[in-house]
GROMACS .gro file of C-alpha atoms in nm:
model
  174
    1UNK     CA    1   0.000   0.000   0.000
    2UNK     CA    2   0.282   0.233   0.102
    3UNK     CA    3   0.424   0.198  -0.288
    4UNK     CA    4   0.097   0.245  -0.458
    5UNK     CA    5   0.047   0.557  -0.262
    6UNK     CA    6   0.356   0.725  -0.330
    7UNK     CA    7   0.335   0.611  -0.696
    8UNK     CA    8  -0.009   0.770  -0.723
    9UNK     CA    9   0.144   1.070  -0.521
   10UNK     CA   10   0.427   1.081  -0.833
   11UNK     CA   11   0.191   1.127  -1.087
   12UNK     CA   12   0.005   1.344  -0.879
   13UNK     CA   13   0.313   1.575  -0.870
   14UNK     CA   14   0.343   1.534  -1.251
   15UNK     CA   15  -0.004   1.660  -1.297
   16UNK     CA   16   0.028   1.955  -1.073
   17UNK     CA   17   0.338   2.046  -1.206
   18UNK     CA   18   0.243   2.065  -1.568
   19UNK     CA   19  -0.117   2.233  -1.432
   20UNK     CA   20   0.096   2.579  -1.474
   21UNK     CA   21   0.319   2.509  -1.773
   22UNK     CA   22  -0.115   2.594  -1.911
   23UNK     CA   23  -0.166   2.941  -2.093
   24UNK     CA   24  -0.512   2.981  -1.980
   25UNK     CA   25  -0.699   2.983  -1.638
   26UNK     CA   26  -0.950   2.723  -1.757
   27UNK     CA   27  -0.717   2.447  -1.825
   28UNK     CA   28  -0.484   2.535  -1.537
   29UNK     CA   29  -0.750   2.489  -1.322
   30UNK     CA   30  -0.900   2.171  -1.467
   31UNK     CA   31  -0.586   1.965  -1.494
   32UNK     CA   32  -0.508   2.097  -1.084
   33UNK     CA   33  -0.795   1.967  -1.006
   34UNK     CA   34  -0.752   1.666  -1.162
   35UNK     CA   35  -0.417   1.650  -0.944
   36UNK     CA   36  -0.602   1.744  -0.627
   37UNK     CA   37  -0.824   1.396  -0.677
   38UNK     CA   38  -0.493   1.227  -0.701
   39UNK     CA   39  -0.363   1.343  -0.392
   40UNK     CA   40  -0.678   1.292  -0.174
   41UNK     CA   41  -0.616   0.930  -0.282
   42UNK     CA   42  -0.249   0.952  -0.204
   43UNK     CA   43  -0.304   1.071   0.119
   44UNK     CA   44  -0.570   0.891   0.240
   45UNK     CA   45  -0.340   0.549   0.127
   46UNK     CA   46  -0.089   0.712   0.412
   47UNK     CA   47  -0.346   0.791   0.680
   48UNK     CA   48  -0.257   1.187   0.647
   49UNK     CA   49  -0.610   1.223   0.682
   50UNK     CA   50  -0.615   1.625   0.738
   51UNK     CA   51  -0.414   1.632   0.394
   52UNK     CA   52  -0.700   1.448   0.216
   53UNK     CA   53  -0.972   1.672   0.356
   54UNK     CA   54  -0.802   1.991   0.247
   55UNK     CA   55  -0.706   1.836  -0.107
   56UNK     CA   56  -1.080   1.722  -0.141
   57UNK     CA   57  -1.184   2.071  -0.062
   58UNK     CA   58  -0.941   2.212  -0.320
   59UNK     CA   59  -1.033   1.968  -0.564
   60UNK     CA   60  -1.426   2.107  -0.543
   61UNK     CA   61  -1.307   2.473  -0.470
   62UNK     CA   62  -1.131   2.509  -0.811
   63UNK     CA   63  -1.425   2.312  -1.004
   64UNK     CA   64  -1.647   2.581  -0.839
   65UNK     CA   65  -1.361   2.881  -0.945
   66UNK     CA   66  -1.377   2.730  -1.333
   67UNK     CA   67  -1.739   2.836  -1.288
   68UNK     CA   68  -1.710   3.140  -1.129
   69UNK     CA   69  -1.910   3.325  -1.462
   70UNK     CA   70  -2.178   3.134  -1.431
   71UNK     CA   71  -2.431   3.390  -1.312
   72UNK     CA   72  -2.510   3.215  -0.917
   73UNK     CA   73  -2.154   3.269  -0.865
   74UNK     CA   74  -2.091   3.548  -1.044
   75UNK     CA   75  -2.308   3.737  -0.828
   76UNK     CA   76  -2.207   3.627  -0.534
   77UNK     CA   77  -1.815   3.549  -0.583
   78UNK     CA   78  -1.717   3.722  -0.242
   79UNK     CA   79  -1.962   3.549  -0.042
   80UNK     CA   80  -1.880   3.230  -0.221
   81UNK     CA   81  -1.477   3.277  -0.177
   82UNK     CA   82  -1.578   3.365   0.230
   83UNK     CA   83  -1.720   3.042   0.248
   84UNK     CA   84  -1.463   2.831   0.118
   85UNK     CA   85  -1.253   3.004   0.355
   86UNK     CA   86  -1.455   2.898   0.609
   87UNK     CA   87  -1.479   2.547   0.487
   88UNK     CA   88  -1.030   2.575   0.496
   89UNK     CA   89  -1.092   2.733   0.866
   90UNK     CA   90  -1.332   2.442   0.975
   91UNK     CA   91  -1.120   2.177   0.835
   92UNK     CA   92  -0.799   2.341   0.974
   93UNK     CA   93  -1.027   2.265   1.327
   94UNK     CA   94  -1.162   1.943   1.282
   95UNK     CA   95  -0.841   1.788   1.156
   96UNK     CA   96  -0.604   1.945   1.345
   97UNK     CA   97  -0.319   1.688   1.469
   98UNK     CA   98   0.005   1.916   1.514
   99UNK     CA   99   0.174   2.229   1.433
  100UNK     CA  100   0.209   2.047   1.050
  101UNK     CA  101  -0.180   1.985   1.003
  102UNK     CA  102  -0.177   2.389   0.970
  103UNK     CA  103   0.071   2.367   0.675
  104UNK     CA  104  -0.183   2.193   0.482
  105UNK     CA  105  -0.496   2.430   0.542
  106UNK     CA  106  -0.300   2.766   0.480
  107UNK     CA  107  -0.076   2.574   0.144
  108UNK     CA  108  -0.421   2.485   0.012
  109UNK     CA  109  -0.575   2.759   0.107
  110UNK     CA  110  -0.343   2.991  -0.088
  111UNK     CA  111  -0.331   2.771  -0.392
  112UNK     CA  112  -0.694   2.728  -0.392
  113UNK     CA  113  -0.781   3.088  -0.349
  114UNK     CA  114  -0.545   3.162  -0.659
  115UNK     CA  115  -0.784   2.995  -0.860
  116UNK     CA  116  -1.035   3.243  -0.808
  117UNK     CA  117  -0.792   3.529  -0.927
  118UNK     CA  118  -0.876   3.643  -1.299
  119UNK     CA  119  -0.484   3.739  -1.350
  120UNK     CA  120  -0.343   3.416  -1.432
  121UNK     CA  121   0.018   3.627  -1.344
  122UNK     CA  122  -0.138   3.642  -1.017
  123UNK     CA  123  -0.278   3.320  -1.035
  124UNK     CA  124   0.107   3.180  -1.032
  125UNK     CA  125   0.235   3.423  -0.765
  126UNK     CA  126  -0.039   3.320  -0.470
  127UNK     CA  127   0.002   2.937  -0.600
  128UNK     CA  128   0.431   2.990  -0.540
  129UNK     CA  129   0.328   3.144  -0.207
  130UNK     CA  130   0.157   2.798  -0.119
  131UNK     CA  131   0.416   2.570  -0.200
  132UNK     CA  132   0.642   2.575   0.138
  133UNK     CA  133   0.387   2.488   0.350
  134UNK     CA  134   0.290   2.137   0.132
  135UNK     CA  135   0.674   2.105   0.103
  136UNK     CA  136   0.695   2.099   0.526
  137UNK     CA  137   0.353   1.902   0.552
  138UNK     CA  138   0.407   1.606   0.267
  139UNK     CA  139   0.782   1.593   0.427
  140UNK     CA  140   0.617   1.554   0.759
  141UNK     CA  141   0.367   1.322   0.638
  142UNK     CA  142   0.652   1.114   0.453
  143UNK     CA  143   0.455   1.203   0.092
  144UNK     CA  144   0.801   1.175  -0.021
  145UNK     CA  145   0.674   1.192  -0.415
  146UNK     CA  146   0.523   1.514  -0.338
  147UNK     CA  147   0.790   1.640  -0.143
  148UNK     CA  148   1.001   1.707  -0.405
  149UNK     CA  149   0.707   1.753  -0.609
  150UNK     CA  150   0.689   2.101  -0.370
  151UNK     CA  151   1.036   2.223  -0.493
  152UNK     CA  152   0.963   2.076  -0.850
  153UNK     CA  153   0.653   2.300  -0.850
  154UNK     CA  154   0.804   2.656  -0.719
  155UNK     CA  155   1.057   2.544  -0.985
  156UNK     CA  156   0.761   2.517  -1.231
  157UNK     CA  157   0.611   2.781  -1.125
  158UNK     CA  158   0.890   3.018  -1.151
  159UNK     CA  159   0.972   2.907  -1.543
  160UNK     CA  160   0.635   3.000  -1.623
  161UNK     CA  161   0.650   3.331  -1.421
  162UNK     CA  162   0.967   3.389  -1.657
  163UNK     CA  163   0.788   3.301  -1.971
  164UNK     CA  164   0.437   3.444  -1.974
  165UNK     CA  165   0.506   3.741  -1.690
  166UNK     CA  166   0.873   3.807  -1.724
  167UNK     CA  167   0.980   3.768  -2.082
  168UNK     CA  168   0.600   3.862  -2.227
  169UNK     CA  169   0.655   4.196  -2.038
  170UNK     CA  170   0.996   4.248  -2.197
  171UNK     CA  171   0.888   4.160  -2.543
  172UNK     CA  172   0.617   4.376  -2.543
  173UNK     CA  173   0.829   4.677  -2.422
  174UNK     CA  174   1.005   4.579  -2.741
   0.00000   0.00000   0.00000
């Protein structure tokens, strides 16, 4: 069991990772998503149970955020972003285990609420901010796939801050 989960945490990673190599918000946040399902698994194969409940939440938070146009949401975004925050609070509560469970809430909760940012170069910059925390928490909770999966993904993250923020600014001053 303890191979199959960090295998399924490995292609988690590989998902996640390529989730902001994406041009556009839609597919960034559909194939993170997509990640967040694998890591629910992942974690509930390792008994991190506080990481599964956060990744489950960020799993539905970002299918909600790929809606956000629709008009129930649209009209009610902030009350709608207050609540998921609420929903990170309450599972930050009910799961809490140690110092580490926090990691988890406030790394999802910042890569979660990047989703609902229209500015995909902001989109990247709040998702970077997340990253340390899962790096301490899947260290912690020896999700050694997504450990370096962390660093791989400020890494990631980075390179595509260079290519669509950096060097897209430059060129067009060109």
């Amino acid at each position: 069991m303890y191979i199959a989960a960090q295998i399924v945490g490995v292609v988690a990673v590989a998902m996640f990772l390529s989730s902001y190599q994406f041009k556009t918000r839609k597919n960034i946040i559909l194939v993170n998503a997509s990640a967040n399902i694998l890591y629910v698994l992942q974690y509930i194969m390792l008994g991190a149970f506080e990481g599964a409940f956060v990744d489950s939440l960020s799993a539905m938070s970002s299918i909600v955020a790929n809606n956000k146009h629709k008009s129930l949401i649209a009209k009610n975004t902030k009350a709608v972003v207050v609540f998921i925050n609420l929903l990170f609070l309450l599972a930050g509560v009910v799961t809490y285990k140690n110092i580490f469970s926090l990691c988890a809430i406030i790394g999802s909760a910042l890569q979660t609420n990047a989703l609902w940012i229209t500015d995909e170069k902001k989109i990247r910059l709040v998702s970077f901010l997340g990253s340390p925390f899962w790096l301490v928490y899947n260290f912690i909770s020896h999700s050694y796939g997504p450990t370096v999966g962390s660093v791989l993904n400020m890494l990631s993250i980075g390179l595509a801050i260079y290519r669509y923020d950096i060097r897209s600014e430059r060129e067009n001053k060109s």
